[in-house]
PDB file of C-alpha atoms in Angstrom:
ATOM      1  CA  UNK D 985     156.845 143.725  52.180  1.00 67.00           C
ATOM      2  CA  UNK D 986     156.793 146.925  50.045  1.00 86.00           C
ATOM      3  CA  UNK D 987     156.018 150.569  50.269  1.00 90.00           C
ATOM      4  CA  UNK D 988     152.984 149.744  47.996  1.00 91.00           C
ATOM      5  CA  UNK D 989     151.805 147.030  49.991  1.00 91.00           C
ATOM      6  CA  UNK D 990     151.400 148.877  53.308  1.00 93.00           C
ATOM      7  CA  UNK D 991     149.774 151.694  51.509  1.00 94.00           C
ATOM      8  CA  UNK D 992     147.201 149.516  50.428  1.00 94.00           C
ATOM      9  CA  UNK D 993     146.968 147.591  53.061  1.00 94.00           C
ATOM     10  CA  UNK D 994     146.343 150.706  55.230  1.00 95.00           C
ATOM     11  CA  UNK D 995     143.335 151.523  52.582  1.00 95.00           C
ATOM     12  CA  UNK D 996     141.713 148.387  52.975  1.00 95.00           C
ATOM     13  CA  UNK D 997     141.681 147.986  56.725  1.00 95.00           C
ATOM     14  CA  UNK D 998     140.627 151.469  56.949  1.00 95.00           C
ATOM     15  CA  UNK D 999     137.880 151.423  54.625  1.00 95.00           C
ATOM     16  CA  UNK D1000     136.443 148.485  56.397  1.00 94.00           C
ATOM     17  CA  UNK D1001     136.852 150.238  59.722  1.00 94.00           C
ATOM     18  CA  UNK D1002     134.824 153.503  58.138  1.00 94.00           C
ATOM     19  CA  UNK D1003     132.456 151.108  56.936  1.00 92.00           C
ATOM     20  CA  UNK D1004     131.451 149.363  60.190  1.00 91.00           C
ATOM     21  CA  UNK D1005     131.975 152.502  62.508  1.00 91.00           C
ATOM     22  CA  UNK D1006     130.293 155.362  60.592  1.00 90.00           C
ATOM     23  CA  UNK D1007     126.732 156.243  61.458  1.00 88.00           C
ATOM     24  CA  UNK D1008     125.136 156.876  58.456  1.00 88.00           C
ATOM     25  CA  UNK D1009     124.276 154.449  55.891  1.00 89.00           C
ATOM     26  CA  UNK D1010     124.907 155.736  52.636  1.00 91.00           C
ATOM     27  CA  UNK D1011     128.803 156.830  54.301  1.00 92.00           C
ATOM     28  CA  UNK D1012     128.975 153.197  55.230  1.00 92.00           C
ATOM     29  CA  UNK D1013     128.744 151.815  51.852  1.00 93.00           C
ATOM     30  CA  UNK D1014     131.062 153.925  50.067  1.00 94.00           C
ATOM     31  CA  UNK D1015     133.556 152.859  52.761  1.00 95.00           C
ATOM     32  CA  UNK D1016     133.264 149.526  52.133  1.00 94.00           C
ATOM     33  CA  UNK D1017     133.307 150.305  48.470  1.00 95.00           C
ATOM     34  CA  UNK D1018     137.258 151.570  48.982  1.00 95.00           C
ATOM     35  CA  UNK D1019     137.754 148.193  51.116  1.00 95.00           C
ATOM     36  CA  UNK D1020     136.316 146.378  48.086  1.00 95.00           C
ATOM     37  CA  UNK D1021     139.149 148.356  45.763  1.00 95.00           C
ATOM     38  CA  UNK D1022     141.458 148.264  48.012  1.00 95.00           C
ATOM     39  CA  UNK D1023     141.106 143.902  48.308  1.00 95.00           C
ATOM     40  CA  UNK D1024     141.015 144.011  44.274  1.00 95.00           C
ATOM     41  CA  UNK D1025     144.368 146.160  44.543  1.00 95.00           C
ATOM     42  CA  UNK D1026     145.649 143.374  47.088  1.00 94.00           C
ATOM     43  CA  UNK D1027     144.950 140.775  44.307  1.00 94.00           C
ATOM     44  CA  UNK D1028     146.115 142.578  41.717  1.00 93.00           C
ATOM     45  CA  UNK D1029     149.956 142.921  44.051  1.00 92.00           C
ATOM     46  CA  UNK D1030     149.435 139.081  44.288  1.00 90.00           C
ATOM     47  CA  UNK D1031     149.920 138.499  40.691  1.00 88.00           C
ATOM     48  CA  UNK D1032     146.197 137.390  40.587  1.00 89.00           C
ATOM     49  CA  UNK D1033     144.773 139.606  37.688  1.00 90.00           C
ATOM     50  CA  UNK D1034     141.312 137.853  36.354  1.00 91.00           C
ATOM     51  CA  UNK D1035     140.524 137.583  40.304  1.00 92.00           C
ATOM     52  CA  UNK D1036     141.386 141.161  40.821  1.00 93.00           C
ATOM     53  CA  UNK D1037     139.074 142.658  37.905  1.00 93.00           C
ATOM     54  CA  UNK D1038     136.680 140.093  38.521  1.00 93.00           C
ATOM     55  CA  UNK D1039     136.609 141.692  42.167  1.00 93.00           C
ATOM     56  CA  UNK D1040     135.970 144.787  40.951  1.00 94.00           C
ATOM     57  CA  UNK D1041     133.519 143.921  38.408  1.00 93.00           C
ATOM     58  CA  UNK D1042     131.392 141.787  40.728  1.00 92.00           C
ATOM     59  CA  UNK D1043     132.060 143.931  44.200  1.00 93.00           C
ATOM     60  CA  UNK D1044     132.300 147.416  43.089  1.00 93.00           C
ATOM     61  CA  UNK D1045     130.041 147.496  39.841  1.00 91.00           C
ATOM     62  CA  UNK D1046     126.975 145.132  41.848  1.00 91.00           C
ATOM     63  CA  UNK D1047     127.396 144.274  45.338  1.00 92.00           C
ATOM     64  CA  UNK D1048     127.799 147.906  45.932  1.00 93.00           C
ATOM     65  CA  UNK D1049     125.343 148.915  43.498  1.00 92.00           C
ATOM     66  CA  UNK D1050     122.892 146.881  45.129  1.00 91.00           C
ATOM     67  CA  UNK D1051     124.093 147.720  48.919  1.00 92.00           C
ATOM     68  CA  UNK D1052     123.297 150.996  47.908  1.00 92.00           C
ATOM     69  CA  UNK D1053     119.600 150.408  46.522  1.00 90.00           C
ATOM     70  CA  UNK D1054     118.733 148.656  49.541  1.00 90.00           C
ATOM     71  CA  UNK D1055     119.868 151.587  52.103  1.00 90.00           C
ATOM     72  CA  UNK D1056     117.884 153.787  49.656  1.00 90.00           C
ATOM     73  CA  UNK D1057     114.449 151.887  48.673  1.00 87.00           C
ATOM     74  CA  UNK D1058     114.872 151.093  52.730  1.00 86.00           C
ATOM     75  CA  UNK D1059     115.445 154.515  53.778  1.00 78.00           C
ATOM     76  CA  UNK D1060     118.400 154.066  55.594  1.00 67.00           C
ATOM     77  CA  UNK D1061     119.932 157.157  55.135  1.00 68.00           C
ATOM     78  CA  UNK D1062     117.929 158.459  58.498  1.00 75.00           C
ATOM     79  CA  UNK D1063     120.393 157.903  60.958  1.00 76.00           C
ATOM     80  CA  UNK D1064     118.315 156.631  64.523  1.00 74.00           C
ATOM     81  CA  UNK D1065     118.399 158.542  67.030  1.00 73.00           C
ATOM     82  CA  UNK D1066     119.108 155.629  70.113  1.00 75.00           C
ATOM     83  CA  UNK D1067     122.478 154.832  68.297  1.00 76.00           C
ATOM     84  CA  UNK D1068     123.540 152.352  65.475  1.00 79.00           C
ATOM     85  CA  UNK D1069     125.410 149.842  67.843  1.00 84.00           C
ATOM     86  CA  UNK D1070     123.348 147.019  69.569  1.00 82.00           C
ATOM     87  CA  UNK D1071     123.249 147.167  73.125  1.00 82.00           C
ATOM     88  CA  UNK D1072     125.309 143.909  73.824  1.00 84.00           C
ATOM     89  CA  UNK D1073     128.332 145.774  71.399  1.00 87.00           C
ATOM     90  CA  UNK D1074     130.379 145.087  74.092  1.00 91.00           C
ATOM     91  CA  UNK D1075     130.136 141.036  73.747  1.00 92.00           C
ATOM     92  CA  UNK D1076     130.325 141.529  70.000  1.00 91.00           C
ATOM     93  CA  UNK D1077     133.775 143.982  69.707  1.00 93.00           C
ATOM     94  CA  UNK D1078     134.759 140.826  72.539  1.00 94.00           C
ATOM     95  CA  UNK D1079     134.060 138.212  70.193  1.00 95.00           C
ATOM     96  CA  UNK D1080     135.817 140.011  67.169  1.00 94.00           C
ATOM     97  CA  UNK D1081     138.659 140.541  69.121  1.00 95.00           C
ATOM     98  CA  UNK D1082     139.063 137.177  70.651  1.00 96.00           C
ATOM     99  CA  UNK D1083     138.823 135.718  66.749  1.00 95.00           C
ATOM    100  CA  UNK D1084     141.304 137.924  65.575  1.00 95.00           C
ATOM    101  CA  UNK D1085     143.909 136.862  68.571  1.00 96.00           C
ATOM    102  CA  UNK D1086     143.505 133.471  68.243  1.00 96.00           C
ATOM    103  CA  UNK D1087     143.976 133.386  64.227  1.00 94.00           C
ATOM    104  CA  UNK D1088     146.534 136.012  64.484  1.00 93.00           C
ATOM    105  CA  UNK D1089     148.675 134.310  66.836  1.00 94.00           C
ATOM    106  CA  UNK D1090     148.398 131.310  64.773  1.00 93.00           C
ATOM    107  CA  UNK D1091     149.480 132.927  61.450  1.00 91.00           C
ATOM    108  CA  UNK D1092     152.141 134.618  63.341  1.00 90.00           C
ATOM    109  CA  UNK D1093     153.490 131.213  64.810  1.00 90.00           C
ATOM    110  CA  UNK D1094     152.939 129.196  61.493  1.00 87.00           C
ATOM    111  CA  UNK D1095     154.004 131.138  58.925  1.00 81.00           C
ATOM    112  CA  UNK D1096     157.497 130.579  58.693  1.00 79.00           C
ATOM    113  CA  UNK D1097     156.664 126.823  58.408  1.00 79.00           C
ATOM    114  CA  UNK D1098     155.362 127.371  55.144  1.00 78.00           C
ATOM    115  CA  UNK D1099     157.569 126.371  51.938  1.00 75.00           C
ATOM    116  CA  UNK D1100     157.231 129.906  49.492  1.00 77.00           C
ATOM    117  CA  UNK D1101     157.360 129.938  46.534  1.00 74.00           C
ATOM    118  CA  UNK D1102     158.687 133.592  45.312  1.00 75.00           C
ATOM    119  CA  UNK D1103     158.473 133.038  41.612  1.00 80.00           C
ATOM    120  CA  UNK D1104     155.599 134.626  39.937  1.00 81.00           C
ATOM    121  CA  UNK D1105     153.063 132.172  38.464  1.00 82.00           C
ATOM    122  CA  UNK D1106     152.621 132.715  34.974  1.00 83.00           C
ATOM    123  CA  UNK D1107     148.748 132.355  34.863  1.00 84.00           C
ATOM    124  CA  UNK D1108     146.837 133.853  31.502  1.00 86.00           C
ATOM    125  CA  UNK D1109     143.399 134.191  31.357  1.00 88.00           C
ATOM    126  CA  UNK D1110     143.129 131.359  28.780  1.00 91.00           C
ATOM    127  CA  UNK D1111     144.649 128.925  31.195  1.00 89.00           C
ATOM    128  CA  UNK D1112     141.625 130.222  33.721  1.00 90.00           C
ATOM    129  CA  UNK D1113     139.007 129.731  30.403  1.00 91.00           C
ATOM    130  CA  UNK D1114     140.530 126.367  29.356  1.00 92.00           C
ATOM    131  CA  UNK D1115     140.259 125.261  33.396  1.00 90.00           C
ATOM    132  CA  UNK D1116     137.264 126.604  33.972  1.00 90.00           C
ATOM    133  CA  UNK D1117     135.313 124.417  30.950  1.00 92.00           C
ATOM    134  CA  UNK D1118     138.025 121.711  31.431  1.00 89.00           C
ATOM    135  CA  UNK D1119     138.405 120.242  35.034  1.00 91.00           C
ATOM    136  CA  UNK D1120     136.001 122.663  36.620  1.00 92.00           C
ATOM    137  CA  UNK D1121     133.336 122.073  34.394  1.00 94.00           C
ATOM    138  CA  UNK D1122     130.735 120.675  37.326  1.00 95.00           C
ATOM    139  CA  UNK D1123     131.161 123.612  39.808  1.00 93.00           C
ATOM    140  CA  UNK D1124     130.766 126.183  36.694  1.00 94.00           C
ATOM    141  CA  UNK D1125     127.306 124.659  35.822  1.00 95.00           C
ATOM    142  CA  UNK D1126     126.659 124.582  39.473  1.00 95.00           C
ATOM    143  CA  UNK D1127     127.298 128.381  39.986  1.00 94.00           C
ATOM    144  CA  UNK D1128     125.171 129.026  37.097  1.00 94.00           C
ATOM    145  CA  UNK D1129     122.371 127.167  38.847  1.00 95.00           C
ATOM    146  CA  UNK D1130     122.786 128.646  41.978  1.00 95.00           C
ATOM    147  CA  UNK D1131     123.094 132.292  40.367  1.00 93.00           C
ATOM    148  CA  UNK D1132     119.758 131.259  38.465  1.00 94.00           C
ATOM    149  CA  UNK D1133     118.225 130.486  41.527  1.00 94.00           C
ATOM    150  CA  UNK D1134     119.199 133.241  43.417  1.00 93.00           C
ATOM    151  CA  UNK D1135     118.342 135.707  40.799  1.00 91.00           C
ATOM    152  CA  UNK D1136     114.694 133.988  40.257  1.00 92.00           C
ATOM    153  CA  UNK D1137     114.658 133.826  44.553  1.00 90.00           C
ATOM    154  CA  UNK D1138     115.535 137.321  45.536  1.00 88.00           C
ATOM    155  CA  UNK D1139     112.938 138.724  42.530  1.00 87.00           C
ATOM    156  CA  UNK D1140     110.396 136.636  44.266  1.00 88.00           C
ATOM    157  CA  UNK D1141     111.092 137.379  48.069  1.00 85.00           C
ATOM    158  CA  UNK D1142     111.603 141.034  47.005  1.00 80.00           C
ATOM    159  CA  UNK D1143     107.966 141.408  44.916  1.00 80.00           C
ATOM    160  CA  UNK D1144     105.265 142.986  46.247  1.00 71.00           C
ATOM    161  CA  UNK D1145     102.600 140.346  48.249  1.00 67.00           C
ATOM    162  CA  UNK D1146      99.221 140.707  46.602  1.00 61.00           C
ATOM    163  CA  UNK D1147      96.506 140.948  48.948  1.00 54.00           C
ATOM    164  CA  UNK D1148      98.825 141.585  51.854  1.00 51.00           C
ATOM    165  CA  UNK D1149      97.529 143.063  55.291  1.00 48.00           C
ATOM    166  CA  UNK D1150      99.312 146.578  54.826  1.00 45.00           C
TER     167      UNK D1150
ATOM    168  CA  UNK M1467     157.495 138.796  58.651  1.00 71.00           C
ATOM    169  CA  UNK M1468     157.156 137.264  54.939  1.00 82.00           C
ATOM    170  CA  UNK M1469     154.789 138.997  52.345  1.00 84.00           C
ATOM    171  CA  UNK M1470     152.671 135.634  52.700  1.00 88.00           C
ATOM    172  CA  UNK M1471     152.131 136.164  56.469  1.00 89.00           C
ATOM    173  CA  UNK M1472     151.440 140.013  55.699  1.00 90.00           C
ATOM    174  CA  UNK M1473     148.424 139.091  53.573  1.00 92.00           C
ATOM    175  CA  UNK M1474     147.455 136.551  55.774  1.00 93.00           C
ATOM    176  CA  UNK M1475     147.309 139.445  59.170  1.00 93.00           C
ATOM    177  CA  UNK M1476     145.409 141.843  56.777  1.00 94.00           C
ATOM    178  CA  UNK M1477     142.953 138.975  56.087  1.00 95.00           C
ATOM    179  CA  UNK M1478     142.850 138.298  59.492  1.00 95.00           C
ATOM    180  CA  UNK M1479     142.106 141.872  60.833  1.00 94.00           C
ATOM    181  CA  UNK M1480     139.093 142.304  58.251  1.00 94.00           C
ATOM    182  CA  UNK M1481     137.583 139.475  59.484  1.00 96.00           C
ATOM    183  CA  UNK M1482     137.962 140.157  62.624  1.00 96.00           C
ATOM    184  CA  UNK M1483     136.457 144.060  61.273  1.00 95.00           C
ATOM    185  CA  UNK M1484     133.480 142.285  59.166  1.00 95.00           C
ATOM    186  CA  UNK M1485     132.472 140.040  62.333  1.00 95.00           C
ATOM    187  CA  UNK M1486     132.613 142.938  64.551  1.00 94.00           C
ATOM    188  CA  UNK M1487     130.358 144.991  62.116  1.00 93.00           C
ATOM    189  CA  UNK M1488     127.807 142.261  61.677  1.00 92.00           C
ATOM    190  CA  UNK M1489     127.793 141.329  65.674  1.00 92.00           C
ATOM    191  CA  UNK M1490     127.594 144.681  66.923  1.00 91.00           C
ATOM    192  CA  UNK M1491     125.430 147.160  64.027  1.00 89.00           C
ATOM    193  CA  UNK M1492     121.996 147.180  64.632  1.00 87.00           C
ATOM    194  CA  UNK M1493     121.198 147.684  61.179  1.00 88.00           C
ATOM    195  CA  UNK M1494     120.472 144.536  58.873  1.00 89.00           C
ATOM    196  CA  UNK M1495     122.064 146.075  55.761  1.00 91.00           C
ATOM    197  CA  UNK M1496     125.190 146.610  57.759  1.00 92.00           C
ATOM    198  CA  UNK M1497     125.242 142.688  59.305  1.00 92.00           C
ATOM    199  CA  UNK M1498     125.339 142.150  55.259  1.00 93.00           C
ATOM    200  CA  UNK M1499     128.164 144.788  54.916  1.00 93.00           C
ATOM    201  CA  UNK M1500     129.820 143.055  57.923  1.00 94.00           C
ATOM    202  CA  UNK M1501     128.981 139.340  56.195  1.00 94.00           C
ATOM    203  CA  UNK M1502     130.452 140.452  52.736  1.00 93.00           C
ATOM    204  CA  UNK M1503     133.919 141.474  54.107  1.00 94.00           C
ATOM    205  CA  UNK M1504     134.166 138.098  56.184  1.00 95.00           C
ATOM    206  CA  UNK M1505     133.823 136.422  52.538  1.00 94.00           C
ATOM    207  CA  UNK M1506     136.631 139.071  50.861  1.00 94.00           C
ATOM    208  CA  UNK M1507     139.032 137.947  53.509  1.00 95.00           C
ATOM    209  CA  UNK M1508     138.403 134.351  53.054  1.00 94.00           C
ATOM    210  CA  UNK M1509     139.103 135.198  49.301  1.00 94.00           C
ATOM    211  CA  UNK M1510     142.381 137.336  50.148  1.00 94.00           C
ATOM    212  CA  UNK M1511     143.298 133.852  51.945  1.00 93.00           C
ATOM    213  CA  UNK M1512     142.673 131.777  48.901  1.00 93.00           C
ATOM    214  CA  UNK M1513     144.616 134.347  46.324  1.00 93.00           C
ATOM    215  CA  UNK M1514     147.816 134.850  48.811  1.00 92.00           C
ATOM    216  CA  UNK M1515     147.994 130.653  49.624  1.00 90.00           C
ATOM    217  CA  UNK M1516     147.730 130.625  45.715  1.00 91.00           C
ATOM    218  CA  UNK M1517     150.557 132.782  44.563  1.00 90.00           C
ATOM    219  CA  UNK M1518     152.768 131.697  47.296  1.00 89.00           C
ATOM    220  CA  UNK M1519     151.591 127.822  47.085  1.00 84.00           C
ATOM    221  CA  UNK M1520     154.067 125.023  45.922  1.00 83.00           C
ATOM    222  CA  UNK M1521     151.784 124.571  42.615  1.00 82.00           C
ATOM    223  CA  UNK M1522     150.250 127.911  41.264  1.00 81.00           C
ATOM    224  CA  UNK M1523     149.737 126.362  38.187  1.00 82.00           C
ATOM    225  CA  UNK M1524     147.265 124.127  39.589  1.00 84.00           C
ATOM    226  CA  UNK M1525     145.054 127.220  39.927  1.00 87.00           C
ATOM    227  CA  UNK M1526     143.117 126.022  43.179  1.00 89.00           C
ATOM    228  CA  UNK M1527     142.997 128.713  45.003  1.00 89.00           C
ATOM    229  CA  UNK M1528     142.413 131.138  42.315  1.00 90.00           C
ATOM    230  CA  UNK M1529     139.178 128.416  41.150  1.00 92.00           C
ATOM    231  CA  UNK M1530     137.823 128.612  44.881  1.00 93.00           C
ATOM    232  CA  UNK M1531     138.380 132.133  45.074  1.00 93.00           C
ATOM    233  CA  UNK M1532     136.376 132.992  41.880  1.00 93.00           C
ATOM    234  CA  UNK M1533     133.481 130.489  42.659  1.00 94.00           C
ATOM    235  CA  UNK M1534     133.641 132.217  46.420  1.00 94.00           C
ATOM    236  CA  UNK M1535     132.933 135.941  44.629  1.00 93.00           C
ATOM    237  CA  UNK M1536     130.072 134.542  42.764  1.00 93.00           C
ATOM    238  CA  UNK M1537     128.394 132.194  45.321  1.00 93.00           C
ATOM    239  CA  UNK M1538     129.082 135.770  47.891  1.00 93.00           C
ATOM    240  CA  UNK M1539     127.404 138.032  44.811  1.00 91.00           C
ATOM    241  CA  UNK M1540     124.243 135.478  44.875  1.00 92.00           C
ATOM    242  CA  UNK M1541     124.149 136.146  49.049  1.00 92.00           C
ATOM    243  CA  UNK M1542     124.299 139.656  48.529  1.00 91.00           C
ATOM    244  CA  UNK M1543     121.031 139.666  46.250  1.00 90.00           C
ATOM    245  CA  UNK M1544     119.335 137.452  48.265  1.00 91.00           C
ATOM    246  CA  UNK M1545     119.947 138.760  51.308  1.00 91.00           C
ATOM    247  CA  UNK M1546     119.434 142.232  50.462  1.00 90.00           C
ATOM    248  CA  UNK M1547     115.902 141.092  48.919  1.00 89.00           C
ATOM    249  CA  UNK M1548     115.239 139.579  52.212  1.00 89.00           C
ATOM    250  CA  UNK M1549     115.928 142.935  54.227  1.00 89.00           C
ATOM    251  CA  UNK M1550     113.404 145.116  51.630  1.00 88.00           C
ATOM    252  CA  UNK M1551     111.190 142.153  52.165  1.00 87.00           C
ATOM    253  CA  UNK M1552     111.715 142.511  55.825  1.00 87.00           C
ATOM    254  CA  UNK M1553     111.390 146.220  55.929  1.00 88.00           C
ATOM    255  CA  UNK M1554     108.289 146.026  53.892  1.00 86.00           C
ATOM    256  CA  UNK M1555     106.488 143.842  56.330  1.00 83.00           C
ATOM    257  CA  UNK M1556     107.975 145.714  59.799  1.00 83.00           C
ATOM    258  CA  UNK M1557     108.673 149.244  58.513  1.00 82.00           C
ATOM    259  CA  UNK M1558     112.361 148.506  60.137  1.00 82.00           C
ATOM    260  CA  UNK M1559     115.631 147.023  59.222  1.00 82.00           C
ATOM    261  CA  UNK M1560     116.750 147.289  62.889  1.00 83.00           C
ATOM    262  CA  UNK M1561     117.458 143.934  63.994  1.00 82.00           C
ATOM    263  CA  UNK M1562     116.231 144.191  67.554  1.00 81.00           C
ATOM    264  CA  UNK M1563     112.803 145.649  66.783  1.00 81.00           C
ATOM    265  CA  UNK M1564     112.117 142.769  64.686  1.00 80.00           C
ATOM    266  CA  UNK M1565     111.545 140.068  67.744  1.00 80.00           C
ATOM    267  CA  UNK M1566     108.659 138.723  66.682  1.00 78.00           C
ATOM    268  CA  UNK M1567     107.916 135.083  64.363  1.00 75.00           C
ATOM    269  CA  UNK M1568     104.333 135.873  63.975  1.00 71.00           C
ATOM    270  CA  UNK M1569     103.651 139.182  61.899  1.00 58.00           C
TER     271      UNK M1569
END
C-alpha cells in the first residue's frame, strides 16, 4: 500500500462519484472518463500493462467517445428542471449501500486467507499474442462474432425507420 | 490491510458507485455510465486476483479481463444505439417518462 496507490485510488473513486452525482451530462462523462484513467492507472500499478493500454484504448478513445455522441445527438446537455435523481433514489443509494457492506465485509474478513504471491509476473505481450491464438483461440473468434454482431446491430437499431409515424 | 485486499475495497466501492448511478439517475445514458463502471470493477477484480494469484503465468485473469473490455465495448454501442433509438421514438431518454410498451 503506497503513496501512489492511494493517490490513484482517490482519482478513481472520485471520478466515479463526479460522474454519477453531477447534473449535467456532458460533466458526467468526462468524470467517468478520469475513473476510466484512473482504473487503466490501477492496472498499470498491477503489473498488468497490455490490459492497462488496452483500457485506455477501448474506454477512453471509444466508450467515451461514444458516451459523448449519445448525450449530444440526444441533447442531453439540457439539464431537467424536476431533478436528475429518480424519485425512489432513496431505495436505490439503499441498495448500493447494502451491496457494498455485504462484499466489503467479506473482502475484509477473507483476505488474509488468501496465499500472495508478491513476485511480479513476468508477462510480455507475446506471451498474451501466442495465448490468445494458442489456447484461447475459440473465445477470440467468438468476440469477433459478437463485436460483428454488435457493430452490424447497433447500426441497425440506431438507423433511421423509413416510413415511420413521426 | 494487503495491497490485494486494497484493490479488492476500491473495486468494491465502484460497484457499489456504478449500481448506485444506474439505480438512482433518471437518465438512460447515465444507467449506461452506471452499467460500464460495474463491468471496470469486475475487471479491476480479475487484474488484482491475477497479479497476486498462485499462477500468473497462466494468464486467466488477464484473458477474462480482456474478453470482459471487449464484450463491455460491444454493450456500450449497443446500448447507446438503443437510447438514440429510444429518444428518437419518445423525444426522452428519461427513464420514467418512457412507461409505455405500445408507442
Amino acid at each position: 500500500m503506497t503513496v501512489v496507490f492511494y493517490l490513484i485510488a482517490a482519482l478513481t473513486v472520485a471520478g466515479a462519484l463526479a460522474a454519477v452525482l453531477l447534473k449535467n451530462l456532458v460533466h458526467c462523462a468526462l468524470a467517468v472518463t478520469v475513473a476510466f484513467g484512473g482504473l487503466a492507472l490501477l492496472f498499470l500499478s498491477l503489473d498488468a500493462q497490455f490490459a492497462g493500454f488496452v483500457q485506455i484504448l477501448v474506454y477512453i478513445g471509444a466508450v467515451a467517445i461514444l458516451i459523448v455522441f449519445a448525450i449530444l445527438l440526444t441533447r442531453g446537455s439540457d439539464v431537467p428542471k424536476d431533478g436528475v435523481f429518480s424519485p425512489t433514489w432513496l431505495t436505490g443509494v439503499a441498495i448500493a449501500a447494502a451491496v457494498f457492506a455485504v462484499i466489503g465485509w467479506a473482502v475484509i474478513n477473507s483476505v488474509n486467507a488468501i496465499p500472495q504471491q508478491a513476485a511480479v509476473p513476468h508477462v510480455t505481450v507475446h506471451d498474451i499474442g501466442i495465448a490468445l491464438v494458442g489456447p484461447y483461440v475459440l473465445p477470440l473468434e467468438i468476440v469477433a462474432l459478437l463485436l460483428t454482431a454488435a457493430t452490424v446491430g447497433a447500426v441497425i437499431v440506431a438507423m433511421h425507420e423509413k416510413g415511420g409515424s413521426e | 490491510m494487503t495491497p490485494l485486499g486494497g484493490y479488492l475495497l476500491i473495486a468494491v466501492l465502484m460497484f457499489a458507485i456504478g449500481l448506485a448511478g444506474a439505480l438512482v439517475r433518471r437518465n438512460a445514458i447515465l444507467v449506461l455510465i452506471g452499467i460500464e463502471l460495474m463491468l471496470n470493477s469486475a475487471n479491476l477484480n480479475f487484474i488484482a486476483f491475477w497479479r497476486y494469484g498462485p499462477h500468473p503465468e497462466a494468464l486467466t485473469g488477464m484473458m477474462f479481463a480482456i474478453f470482459s473490455i471487449a464484450v463491455a465495448a460491444a454493450e456500450a454501442a449497443v446500448g447507446l444505439g438503443l437510447v438514440i433509438a429510444i429518444y428518437r421514438h419518445t423525444h426522452t431518454t428519461e427513464i420514467d417518462k418512457i412507461n409505455r410498451m405500445k408507442g
